Coordinates of C-alpha atoms in Angstrom, one line a residue:
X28 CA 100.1 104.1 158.2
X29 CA 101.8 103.0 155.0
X30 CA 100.4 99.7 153.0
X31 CA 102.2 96.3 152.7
X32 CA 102.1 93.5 150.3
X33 CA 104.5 90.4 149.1
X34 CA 105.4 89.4 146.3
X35 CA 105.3 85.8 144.8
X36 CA 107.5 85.0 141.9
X37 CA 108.2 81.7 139.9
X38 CA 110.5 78.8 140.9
X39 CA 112.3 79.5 137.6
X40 CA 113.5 83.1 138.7
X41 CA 116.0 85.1 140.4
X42 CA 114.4 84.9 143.7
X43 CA 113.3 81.6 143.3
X44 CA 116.6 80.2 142.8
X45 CA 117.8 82.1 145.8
X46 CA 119.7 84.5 143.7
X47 CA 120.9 87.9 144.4
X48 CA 122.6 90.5 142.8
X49 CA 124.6 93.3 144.8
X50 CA 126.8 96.5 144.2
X51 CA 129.7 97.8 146.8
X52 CA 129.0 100.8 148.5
X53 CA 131.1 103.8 149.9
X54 CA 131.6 101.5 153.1
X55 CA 133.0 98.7 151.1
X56 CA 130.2 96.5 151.6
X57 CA 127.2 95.3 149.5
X58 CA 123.6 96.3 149.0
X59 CA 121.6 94.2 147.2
X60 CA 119.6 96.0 144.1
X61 CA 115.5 96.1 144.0
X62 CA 113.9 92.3 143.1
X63 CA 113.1 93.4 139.8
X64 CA 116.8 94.8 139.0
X65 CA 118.3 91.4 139.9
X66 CA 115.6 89.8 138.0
X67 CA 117.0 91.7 134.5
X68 CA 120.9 91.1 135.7
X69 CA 119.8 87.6 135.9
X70 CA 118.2 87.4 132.4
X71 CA 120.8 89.2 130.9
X72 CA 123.6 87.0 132.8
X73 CA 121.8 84.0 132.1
X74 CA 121.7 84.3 128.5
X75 CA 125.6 85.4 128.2
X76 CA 124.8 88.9 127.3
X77 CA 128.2 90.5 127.7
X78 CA 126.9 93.8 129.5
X79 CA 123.6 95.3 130.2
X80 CA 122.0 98.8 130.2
X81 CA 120.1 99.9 133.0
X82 CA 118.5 103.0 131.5
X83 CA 115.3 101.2 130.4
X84 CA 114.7 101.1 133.9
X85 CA 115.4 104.8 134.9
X86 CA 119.2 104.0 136.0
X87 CA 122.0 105.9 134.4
X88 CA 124.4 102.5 135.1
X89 CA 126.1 99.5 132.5
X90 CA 126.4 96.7 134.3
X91 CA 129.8 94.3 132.8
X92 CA 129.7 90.8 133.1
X93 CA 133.5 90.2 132.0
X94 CA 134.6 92.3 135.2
X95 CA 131.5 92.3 137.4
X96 CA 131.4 95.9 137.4
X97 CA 128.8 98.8 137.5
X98 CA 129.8 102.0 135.8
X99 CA 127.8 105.0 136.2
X100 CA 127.7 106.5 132.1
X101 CA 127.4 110.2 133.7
X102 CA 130.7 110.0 136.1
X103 CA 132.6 106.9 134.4
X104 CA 132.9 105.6 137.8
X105 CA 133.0 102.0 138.5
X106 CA 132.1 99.9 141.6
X107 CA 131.9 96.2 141.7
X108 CA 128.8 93.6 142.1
X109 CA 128.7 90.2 143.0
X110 CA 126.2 87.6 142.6
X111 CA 125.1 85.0 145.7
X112 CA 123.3 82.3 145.4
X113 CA 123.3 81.2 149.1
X114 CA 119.9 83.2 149.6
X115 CA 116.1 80.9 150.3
X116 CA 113.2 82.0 150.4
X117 CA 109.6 80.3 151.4
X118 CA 107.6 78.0 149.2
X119 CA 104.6 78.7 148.9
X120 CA 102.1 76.3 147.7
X121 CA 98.3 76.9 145.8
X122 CA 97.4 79.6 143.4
X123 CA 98.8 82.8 144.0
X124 CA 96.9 86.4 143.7
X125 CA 99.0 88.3 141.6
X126 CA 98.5 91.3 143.7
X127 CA 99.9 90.6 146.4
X128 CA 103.9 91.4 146.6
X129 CA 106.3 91.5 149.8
X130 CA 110.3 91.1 148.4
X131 CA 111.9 89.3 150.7
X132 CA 115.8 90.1 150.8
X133 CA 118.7 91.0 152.8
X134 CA 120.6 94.6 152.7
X135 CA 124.1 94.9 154.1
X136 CA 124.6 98.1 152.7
X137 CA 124.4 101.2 155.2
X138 CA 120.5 101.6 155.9
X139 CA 119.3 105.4 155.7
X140 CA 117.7 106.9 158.9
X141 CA 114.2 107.1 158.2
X142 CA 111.8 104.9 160.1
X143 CA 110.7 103.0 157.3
X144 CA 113.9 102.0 156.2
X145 CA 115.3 100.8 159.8
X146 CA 111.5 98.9 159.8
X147 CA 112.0 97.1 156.2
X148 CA 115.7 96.1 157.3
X149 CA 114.4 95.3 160.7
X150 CA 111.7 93.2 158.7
X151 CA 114.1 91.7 156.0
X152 CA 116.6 90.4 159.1
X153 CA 113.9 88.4 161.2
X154 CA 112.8 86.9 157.6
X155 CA 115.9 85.7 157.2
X156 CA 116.4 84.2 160.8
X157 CA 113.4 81.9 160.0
X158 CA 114.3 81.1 156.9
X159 CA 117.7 79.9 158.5
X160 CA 115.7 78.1 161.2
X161 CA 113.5 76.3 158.4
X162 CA 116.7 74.9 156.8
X163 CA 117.7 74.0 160.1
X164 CA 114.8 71.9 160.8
X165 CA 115.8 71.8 164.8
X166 CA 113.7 73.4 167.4
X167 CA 115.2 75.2 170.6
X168 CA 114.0 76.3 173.6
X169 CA 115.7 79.1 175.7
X170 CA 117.2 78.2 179.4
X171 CA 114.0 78.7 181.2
X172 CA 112.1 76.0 179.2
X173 CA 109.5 78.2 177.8
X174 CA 107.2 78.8 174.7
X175 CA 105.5 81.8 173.6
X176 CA 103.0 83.1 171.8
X177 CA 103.6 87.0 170.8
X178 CA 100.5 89.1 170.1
X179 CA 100.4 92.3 168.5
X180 CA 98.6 95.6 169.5
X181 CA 97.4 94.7 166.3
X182 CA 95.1 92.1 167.5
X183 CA 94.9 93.1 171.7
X184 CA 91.7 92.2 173.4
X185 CA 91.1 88.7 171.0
X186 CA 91.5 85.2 171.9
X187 CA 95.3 83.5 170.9
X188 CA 94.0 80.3 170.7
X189 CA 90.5 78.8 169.4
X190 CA 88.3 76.4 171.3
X191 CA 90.0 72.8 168.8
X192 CA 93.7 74.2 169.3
X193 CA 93.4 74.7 173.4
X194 CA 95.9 72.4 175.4
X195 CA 93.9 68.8 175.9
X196 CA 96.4 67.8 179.0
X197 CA 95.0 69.5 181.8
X198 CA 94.2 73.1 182.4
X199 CA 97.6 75.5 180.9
X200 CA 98.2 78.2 183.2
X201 CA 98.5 81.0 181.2
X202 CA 99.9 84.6 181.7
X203 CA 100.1 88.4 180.7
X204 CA 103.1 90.2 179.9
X205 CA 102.8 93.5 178.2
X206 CA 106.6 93.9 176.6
X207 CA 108.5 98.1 176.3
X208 CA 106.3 98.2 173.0
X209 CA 102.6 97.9 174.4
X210 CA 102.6 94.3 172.7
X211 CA 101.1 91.2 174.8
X212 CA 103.2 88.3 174.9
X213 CA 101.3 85.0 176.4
X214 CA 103.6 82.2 177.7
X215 CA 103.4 78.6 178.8
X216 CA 105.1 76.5 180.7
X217 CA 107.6 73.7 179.2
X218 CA 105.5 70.9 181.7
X219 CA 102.1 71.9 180.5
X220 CA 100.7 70.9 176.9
X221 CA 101.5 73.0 174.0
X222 CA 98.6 73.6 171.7
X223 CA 98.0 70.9 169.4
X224 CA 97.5 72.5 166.1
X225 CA 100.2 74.9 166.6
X226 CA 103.7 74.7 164.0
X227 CA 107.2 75.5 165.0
X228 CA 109.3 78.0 163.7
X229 CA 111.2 74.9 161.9
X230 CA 108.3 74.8 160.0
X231 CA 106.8 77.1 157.3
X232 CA 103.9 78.8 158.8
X233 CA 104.4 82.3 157.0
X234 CA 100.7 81.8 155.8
X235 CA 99.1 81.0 158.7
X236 CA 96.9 83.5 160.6
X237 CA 99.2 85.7 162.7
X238 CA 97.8 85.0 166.3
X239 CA 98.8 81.5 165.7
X240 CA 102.6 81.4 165.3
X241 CA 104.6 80.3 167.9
X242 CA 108.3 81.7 169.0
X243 CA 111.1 81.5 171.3
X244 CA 110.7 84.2 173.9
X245 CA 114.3 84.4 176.2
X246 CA 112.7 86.1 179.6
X247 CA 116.0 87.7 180.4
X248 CA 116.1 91.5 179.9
X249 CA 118.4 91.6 177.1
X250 CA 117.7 90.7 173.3
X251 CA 117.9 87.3 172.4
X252 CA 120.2 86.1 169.9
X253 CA 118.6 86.1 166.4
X254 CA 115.8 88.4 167.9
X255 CA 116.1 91.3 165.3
X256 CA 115.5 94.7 167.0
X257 CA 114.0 98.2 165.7
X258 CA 115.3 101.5 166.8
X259 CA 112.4 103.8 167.3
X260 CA 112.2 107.2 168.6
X261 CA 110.6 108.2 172.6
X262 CA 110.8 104.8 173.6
X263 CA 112.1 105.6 177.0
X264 CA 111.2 108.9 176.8
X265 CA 107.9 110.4 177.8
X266 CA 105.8 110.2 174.7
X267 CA 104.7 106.7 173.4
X268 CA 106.1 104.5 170.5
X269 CA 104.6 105.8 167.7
X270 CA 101.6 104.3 166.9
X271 CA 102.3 103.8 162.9
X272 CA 105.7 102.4 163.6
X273 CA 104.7 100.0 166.4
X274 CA 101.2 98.7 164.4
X275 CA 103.9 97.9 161.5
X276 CA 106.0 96.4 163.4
X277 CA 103.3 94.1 165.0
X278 CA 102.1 93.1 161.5
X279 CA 105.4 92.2 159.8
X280 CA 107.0 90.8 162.9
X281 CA 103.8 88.5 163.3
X282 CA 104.4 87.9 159.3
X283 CA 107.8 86.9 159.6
X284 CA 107.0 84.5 162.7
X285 CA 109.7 85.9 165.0
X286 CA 109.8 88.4 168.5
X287 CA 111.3 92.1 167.8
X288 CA 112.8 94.0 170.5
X289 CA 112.6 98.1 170.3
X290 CA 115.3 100.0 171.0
X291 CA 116.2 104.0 170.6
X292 CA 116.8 104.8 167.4
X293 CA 120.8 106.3 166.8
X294 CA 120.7 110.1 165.9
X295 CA 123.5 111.4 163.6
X296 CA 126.4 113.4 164.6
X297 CA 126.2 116.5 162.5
X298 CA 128.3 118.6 164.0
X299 CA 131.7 118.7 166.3
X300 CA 132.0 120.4 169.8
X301 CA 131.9 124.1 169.9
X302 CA 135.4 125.8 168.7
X303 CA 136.2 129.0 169.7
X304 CA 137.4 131.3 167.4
X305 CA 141.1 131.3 169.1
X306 CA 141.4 127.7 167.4
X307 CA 140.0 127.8 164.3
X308 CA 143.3 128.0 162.1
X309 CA 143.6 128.8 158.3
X310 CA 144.9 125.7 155.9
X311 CA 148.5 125.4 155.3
X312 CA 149.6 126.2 151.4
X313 CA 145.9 127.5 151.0
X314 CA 146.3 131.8 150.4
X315 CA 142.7 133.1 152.5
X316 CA 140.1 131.6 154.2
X317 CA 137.1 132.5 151.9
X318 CA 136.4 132.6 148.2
X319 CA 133.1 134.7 146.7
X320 CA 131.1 134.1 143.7
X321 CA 129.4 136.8 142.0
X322 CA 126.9 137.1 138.8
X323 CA 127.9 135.6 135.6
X324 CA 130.0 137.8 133.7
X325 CA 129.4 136.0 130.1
X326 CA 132.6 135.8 127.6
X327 CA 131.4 138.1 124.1
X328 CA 132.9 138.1 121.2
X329 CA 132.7 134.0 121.4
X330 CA 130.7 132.9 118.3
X331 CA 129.6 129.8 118.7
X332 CA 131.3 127.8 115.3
X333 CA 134.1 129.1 115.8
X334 CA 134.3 127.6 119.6
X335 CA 133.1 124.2 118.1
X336 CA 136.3 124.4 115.1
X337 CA 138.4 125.0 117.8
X338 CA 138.4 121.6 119.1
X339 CA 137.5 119.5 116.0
X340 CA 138.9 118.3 112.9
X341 CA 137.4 117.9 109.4
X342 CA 136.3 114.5 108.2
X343 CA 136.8 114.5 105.1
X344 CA 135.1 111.0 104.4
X345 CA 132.9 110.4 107.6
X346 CA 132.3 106.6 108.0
X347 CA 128.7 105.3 107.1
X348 CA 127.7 105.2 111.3
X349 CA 125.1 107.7 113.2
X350 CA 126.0 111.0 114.5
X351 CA 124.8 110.6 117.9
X352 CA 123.1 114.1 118.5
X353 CA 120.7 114.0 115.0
X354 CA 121.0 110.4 114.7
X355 CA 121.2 111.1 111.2
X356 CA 123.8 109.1 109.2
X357 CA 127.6 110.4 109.3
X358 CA 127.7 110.6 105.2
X359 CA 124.0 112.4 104.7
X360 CA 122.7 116.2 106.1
X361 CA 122.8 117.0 109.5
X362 CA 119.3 116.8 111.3
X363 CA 119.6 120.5 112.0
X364 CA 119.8 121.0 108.3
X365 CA 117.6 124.4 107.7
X366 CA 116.9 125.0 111.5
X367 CA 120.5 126.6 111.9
X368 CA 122.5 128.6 109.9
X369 CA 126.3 129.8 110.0
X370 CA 128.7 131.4 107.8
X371 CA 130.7 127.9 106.0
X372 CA 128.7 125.5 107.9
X373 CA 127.4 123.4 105.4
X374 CA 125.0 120.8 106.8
X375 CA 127.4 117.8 105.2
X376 CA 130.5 119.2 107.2
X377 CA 131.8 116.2 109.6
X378 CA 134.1 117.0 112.4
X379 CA 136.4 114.7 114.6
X380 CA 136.9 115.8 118.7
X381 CA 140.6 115.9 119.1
X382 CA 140.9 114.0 122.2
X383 CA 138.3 111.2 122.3
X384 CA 138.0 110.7 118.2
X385 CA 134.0 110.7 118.6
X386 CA 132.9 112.3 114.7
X387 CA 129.4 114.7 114.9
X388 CA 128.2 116.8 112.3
X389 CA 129.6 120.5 112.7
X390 CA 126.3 121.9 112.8
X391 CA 125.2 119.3 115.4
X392 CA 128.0 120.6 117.8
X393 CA 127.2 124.1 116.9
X394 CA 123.4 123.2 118.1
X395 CA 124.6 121.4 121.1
X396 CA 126.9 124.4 122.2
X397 CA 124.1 127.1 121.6
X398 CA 121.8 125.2 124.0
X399 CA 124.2 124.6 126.6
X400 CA 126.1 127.0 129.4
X401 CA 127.7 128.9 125.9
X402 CA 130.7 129.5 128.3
X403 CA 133.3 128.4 125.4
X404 CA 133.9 124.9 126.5
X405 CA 132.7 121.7 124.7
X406 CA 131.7 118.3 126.1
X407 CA 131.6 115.3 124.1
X408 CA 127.9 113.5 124.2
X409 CA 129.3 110.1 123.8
X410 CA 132.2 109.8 126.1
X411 CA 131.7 113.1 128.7
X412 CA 135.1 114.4 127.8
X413 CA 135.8 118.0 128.4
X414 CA 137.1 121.0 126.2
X415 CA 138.3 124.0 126.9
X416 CA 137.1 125.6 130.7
X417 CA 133.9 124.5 132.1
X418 CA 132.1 126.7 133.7
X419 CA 128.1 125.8 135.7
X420 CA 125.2 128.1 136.6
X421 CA 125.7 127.9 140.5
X422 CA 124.1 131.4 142.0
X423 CA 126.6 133.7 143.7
X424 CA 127.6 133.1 147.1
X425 CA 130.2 132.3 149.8
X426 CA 132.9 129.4 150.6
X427 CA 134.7 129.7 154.0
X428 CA 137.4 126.7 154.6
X429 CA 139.6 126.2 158.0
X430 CA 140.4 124.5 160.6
X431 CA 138.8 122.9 163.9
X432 CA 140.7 121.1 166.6
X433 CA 138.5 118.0 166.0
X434 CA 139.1 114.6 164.4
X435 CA 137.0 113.1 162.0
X436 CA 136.0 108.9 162.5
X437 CA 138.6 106.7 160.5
X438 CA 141.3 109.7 160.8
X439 CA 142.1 110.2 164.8
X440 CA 145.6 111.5 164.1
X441 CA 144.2 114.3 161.9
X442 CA 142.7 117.9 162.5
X443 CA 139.4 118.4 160.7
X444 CA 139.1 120.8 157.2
X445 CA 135.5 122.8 157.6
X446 CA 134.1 123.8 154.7
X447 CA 131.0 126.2 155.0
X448 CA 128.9 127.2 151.9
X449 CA 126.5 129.8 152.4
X450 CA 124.3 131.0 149.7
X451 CA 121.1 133.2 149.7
X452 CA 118.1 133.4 147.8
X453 CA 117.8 135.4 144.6
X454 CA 116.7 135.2 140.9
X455 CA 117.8 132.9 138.5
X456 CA 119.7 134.7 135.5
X457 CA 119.3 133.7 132.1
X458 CA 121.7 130.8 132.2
X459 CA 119.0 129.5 134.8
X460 CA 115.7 126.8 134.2
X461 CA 113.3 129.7 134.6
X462 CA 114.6 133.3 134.0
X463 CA 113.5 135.9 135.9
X464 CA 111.6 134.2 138.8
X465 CA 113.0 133.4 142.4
X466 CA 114.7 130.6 143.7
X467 CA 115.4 128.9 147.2
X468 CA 118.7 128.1 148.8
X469 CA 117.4 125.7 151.5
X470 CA 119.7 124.6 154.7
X471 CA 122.2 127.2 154.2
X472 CA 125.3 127.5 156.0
X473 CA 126.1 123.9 155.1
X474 CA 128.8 122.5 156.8
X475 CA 130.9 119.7 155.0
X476 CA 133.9 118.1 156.8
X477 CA 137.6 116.7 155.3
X478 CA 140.3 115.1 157.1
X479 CA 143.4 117.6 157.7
X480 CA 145.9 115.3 155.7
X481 CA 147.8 115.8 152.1
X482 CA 145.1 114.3 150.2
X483 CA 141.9 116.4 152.3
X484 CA 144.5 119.4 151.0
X485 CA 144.2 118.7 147.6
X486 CA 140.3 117.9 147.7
X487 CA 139.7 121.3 148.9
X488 CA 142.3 123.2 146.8
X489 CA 139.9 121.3 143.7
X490 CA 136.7 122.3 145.6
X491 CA 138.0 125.9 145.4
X492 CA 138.8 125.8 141.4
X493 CA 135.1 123.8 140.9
X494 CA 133.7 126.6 143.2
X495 CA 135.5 129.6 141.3
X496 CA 133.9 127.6 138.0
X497 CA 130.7 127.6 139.3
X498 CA 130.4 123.8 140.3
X499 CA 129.6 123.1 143.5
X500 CA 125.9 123.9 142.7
X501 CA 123.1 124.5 140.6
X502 CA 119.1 125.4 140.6
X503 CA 117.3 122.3 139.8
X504 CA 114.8 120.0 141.7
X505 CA 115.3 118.6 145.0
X506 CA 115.9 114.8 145.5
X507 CA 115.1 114.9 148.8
X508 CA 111.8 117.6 148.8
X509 CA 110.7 117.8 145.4
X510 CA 110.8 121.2 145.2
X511 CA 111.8 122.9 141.9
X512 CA 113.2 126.1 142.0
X513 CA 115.9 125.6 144.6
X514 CA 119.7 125.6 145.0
X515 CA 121.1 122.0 144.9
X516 CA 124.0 119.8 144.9
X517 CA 125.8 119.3 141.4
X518 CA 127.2 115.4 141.4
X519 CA 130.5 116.3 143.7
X520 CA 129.4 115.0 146.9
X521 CA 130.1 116.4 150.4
X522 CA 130.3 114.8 153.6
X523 CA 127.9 116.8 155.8
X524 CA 127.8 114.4 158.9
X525 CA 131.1 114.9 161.1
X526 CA 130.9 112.2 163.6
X527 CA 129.3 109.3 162.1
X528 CA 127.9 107.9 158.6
X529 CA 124.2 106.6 159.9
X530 CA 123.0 109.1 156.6
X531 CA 125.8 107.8 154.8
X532 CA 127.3 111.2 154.4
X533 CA 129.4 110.6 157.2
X534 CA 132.6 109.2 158.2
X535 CA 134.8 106.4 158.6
X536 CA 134.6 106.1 154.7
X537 CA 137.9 105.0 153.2
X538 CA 137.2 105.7 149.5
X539 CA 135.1 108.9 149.9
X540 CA 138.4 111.3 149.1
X541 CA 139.0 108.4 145.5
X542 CA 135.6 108.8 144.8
X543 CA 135.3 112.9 144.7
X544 CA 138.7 113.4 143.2
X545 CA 137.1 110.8 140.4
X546 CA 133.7 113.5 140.5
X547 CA 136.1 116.4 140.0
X548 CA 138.0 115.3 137.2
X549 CA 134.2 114.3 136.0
X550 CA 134.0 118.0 135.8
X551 CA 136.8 118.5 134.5
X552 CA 138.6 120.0 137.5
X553 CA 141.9 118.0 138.1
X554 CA 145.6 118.3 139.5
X555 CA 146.8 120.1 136.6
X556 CA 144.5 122.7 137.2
X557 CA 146.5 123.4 140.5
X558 CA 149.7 124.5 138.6
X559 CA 148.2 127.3 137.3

C-alpha cells in the first residue's frame, strides 16, 4: 500500500491557469513534464527568458523558447515541446493544508508497465472526464434510466447514505451488486427519489466524503463511454485482484467521482516465435556472425601532453573569459598550477581544440586526459566533441547478429536483425569504478531487435565498431535496481521488446533508427568510420 496526497497550488500558477508544458516522445506524441517542471518553464517563459537550464533540478536538458525545443547537453539531441493551455483543474475554496498534494494532469505519452503507473494514468483520465463534465454543466443518465452510487472495498459493510440525506418520497428500493473488482455498487431507480443532499457529477464534489458521490453506472456488460478502466493482473484468473491495487483504486476512483472498470493488464512481447536453426541466416554485406571482446590491451608509449598537443593549438593571447575545467581566468595560472607537472607545460600555456575552437589551459587538458579512459582520444568538456578514437571500459564479452524469419511492428515487409549480447561476470580492471572487486552482468543473453532494411544495416554495422570500441556497455549503477557494481547500458539504446512498445523499448517506433544513429555519432562512431 503506497500513500497519496494532492496538491493545491495558487490561481496565479501554471496549473492554475490550466497550463501545461509537454516534450515529444519516441512515439511522436507528448508527455507532459512533472507539475513542478512546468511550473519553472512557466516562470522562465513568462518572464521572456530566452532558454532555461534544467540542471538545477537534476535534468541534464536546455529548454529554447525561440524553437520550442529540448536538447539533451550530454547527446546534443533535440525533441520538441509544446505548451497547452486548454487544461482545468478544480477550485477549491477555504484554507488549504499545505501538506496535502495530489497533481492533477494528463499523460499521452506511452505509460510504463508497472501497476502504479497504469493506476496514476488510470487516475489522471477519470480526473479529467469530470473535469470535462463540470464545464459541461449537463447531467446524463444512461438508457436504463438509472443512478448510482459506487462504494469501495474501501468502505464495505457502512451505510451510503445518512439518516437527513435518505429519499423523503416514499420508501427507495435499493439493491446489491458486487462488480468483477469485489466493489459494491448501490442503484436506484429513475421513478423513486434521489437523495436530497446528494451533487451531480456537473458539480464539484471532489471534497466531499467519498460514500457520497454520485455517478452514472451503464448496466450493460461493456465499459461505458468516459468510464476510464485499469488493467490489472489475475482478474479472470484464479487468484484475486490484488488487494493494494484494488484498495487504490477504490480510493482515487471515489476521489475523482467517477466508476472504473478492471481489465487484464497487456503483457509485453519480448520475444518472436521459435526459429530453428535452418532459418536463421547471416546479414548481407556483414563478414561473420559474431564479434568478441577481450581485456583491455592499454596503448604505451602515449604520454599524456603530448596526446593533448596533438589536437590543440597555442593561444598566444587567450581572451579575458574562464577556462571551463579550473574555472580560473584564461589570462592567469591554471588551477592545476603545482598539483601537475610536465616537461614545457607551463601553467600560463592556453591551447585552442582544432575543431570546436573551445580555449582550456594545457595543463587543464593534461588533468582531464589523466583522469579519464587515457586511451589517446580527447573530448571537449564544453561542446562533447570527439578527438582522436574513443574507446569505453565495457568488460569482455560476446555479440552474435543474424537473421530471423520474423517481422518487426511498423516494418511487415522486412525480416528481423537479432542482436544477442552475452557477457559474464568477472572483475573490474583498473579502467573500472572499483579495481579489483567483482561485478554483475544481470539479464544476460539480451536480445535486441532491428528491422532487416538498408538503414537496420547500417545501425548494426555502427553497433559492431561501438562494440569493437568498447561502447555498448559499462559497470556503473543500475537505473532500474540500484545496484552498483553491475554491467549496464552506455547511452545507445536498444530495442529489447520484439512485438510491441508497452515498455517503450518496443516497436512501431518511426524515429528509433534517427535517434541511435544521433547516440552513435554522440560517441563518436559514425559513417565514415565504415570506410575503413
Amino acid at each position: 500500500m503506497r500513500p497519496v496526497r494532492r496538491n493545491f497550488y495558487e490561481p496565479s500558477s501554471a496549473p492554475g491557469k490550466g497550463i501545461v508544458w509537454e516534450w515529444e516522445n519516441d512515439n511522436n506524441s507528448w508527455t507532459p513534464y512533472d507539475m513542478d517542471i512546468c511550473i519553472t518553464i512557466q516562470n522562465a517563459y513568462e518572464k521572456q527568458h530566452p532558454w532555461l537550464d534544467l540542471s538545477s533540478l537534476g535534468f541534464c536538458y536546455l529548454i529554447y523558447f525561440n524553437s520550442m525545443s529540448q536538447m539533451n547537453r550530454q547527446t546534443q539531441r533535440k525533441r520538441r515541446l509544446r505548451r497547452r493551455m486548454d487544461l482545468a483543474y478544480p477550485l477549491t475554496m477555504g484554507s488549504i493544508p499545505k501538506s496535502q498534494s495530489w497533481p492533477v494532469g494528463t499523460n499521452s505519452g506511452q505509460p510504463c508497465s508497472c501497476q502504479q503507473c497504469l493506476l496514476v494514468n488510470s487516475t489522471r483520465a477519470a480526473s479529467n472526464a469530470i473535469l470535462a463534465s463540470q464545464r459541461r454543466k449537463v447531467y446524463v443518465g444512461n438508457s436504463n434510466g438509472t443512478l448510482a452510487v459506487r462504494q469501495s472495498n474501501t468502505f464495505n459493510g457502512t451505510t451510503l447514505w445518512s439518516a437527513g440525506t435518505m429519499p423523503t418520497g416514499g420508501t427507495a428500493k435499493m439493491e446489491q451488486v458486487r462488480s468483477p473488482s469485489s466493489m459494491q455498487v448501490t442503484t436506484f431507480s429513475r421513478s423513486q427519489s434521489a437523495p436530497t443532499g446528494t451533487q451531480l457529477p456537473g458539480q464539484n464534489n471532489l471534497n466531499r466524503p467519498g460514500t457520497q458521490r454520485v455517478a452514472v453506472l451503464s448496466t450493460r456488460a461493456s465499459i461505458p463511454p468516459g468510464v476510464p478502466a485499469l488493467p490489472v493482473k489475475n482478474l479472470n484468473g484464479t487468484g484475486p485482484v490484488h488487494p493494494a491495487l484494488a484498495g487504490m483504486t477504490g480510493i482515487l476512483m471515489c476521489a475523482a467521482g467517477l466508476p472504473v472498470c478492471l481489465t487484464r493488464a497487456p503483457k509485453p512481447i519480448l520475444h518472436p516465435p521459435p526459429v530453428s536453426k535452418s532459418d536463421i541466416k547471416p546479414v548481407p554485406g556483414i563478414n561473420g556472425v559474431c564479434r568478441k571482446t577481450k581485456k583491455k590491451h592499454l596503448k604505451k608509449s602515449k604520454n599524456p601532453e603530448d596526446v593533448v598537443r596533438r589536437y590543440i593549438q597555442k593561444v598566444k593571447s587567450p581572451p579575458d573569459e574562464d577556462c571551463t575545467i579550473c574555472m580560473e581566468r584564461l589570462v592567469a595560472s591554471s588551477g592545476y598550477e603545482g598539483l601537475l607537472s610536465h616537461r614545457g607545460a607551463k601553467p600560463e600555456l592556453v591551447g585552442k581544440l582544432g575543431k570546436c575552437g573551445h580555449m582550456y589551459h594545457l595543463l587543464c587538458l593534461v588533468a582531464m586526459y589523466n583522469n579519464g579512459n587515457k586511451d589517446g582520444s580527447l573530448q571537449c568538456p564544453t561542446c562533447k566533441a570527439i578527438y582522436g578514437e574513443k574507446t569505453g571500459t565495457q568488460p569482455p564479452g560476446k555479440m552474435e547478429f543474424h537473421i530471423i524469419p520474423h517481422s518487426l511492428p511498423g516494418y511487415t515487409e522486412s525480416k528481423t536483425i537479432r542482436i544477442v549480447y552475452d557477457i559474464p561476470t568477472g572483475i573490474q580492471g583498473p579502467e573500472h569504478p572499483n579495481p579489483g572487486k567483482k561485478f554483475t552482468a544481470r539479464g544476460f543473453p539480451r536480445h535486441c531487435y532491428l528491422p532487416d532494411n538498408e538503414k537496420g544495416r547500417k545501425v548494426l554495422k555502427l553497433l559492431i565498431v561501438a562494440w569493437d570500441r568498447r561502447l555498448i556497455f559499462t559497470i556503473g549503477t543500475s537505473s532500474t535496481t540500484g545496484e552498483c557494481d553491475t554491467v549496464v547500458w552506455n547511452e545507445i539504446h536498444h530495442k529489447t521488446e520484439f512485438g510491441s512498445n508497452l515498455t517503450g523499448h518496443g516497436y512501431p517506433d518511426p524515429n528509433y533508427l534517427d535517434n541511435v544513429l544521433a547516440e552513435l555519432m554522440a560517441q563518436g562512431v559514425s559513417e565514415a568510420n565504415l570506410k575503413d
